[in-house]
Short mmCIF file of C-alpha atoms in Angstrom, two decimals:
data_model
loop_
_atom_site.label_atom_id
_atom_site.label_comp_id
_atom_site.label_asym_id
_atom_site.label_seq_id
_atom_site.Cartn_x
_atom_site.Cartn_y
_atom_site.Cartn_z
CA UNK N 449 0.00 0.00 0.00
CA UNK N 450 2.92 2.17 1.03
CA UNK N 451 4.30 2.32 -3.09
CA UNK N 452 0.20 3.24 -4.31
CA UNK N 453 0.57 6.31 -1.89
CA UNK N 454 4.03 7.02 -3.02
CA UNK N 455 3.36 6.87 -7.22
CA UNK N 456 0.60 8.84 -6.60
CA UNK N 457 2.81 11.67 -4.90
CA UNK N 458 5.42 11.14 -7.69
CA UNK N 459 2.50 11.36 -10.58
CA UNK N 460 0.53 14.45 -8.47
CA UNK N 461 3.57 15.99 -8.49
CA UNK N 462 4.09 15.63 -12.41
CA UNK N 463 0.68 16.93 -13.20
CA UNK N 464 0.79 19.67 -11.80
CA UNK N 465 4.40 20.40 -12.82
CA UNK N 466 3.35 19.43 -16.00
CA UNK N 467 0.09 21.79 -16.25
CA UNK N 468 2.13 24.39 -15.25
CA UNK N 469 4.81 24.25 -17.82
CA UNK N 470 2.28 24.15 -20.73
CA UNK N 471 0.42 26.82 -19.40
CA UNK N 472 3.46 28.79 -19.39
CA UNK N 473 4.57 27.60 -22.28
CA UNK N 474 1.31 28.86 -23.97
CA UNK N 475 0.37 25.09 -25.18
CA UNK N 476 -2.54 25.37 -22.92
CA UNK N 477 -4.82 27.67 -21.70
CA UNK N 478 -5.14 28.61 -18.13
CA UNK N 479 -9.14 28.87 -18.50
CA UNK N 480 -9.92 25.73 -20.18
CA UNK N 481 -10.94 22.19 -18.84
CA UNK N 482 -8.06 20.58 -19.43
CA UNK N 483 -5.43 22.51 -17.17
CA UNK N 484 -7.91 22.09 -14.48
CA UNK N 485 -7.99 19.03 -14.24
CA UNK N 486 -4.60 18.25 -14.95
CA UNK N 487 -4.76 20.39 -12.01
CA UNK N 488 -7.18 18.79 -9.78
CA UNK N 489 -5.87 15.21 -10.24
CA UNK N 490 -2.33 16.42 -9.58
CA UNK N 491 -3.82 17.88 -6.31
CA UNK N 492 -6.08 15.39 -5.06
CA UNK N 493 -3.24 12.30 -5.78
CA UNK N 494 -0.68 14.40 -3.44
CA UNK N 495 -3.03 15.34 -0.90
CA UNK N 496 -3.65 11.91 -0.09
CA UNK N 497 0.25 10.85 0.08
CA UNK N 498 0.82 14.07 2.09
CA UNK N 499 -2.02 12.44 4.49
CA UNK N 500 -0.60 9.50 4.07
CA UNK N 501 2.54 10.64 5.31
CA UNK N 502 1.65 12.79 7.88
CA UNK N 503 2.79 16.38 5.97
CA UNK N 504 -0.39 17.79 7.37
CA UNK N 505 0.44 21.39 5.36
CA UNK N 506 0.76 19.87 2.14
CA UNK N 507 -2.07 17.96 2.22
CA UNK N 508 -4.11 20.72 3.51
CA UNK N 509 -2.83 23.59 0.93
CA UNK N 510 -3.34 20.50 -1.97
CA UNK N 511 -7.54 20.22 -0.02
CA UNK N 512 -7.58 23.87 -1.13
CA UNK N 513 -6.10 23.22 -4.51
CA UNK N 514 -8.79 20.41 -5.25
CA UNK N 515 -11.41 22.38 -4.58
CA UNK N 516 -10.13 25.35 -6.34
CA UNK N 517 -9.81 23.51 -9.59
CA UNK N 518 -13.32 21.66 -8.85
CA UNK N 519 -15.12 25.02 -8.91
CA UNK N 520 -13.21 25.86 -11.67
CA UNK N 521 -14.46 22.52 -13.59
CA UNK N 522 -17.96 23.31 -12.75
CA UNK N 523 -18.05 26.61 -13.84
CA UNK N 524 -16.56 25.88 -17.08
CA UNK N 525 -19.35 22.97 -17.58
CA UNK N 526 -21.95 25.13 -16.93
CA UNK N 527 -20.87 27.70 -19.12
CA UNK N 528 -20.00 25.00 -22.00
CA UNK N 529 -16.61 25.32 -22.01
CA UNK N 530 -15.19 22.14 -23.85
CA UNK N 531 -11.58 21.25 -23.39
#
């Protein structure tokens, strides 16, 4: 169980690395579906290793990420916004 918590860390941690660099990189835009969630996956798979592992910061600042990006998602869907 200990190496499932610890990929996801490793892969949270590359989504959201990776949404950033294409967003800065101006292959994707900030506003659209698919940086957020690129974004909320990222967030919700390192929140749960920083639970796992007792990093009680991290895992509370990637809470407020998740649910950043959520709200994000469902505003876009209920405007239409495709991604």
């Amino acid at each position: 169980m200990d190496l499932l918590f610890e990929v996801a860390g490793w892969l949270g941690a590359g989504l959201l690395l990776l949404g950033y660099g294409l967003v800065t990189a101006g292959r994707l835009p900030a506003g659209g579906v698919a940086y957020q969630v690129v974004n909320l996956a990222g967030s919700l798979a390192l929140m749960a290793n920083s639970a796992r592992n007792d990093a009680w910061p991290s895992a509370g600042l990637n809470l407020v990420w998740a649910v950043i990006g959520a709200v994000a998602l469902v505003r876009l869907v209920r405007i239409g916004v495709s991604a």
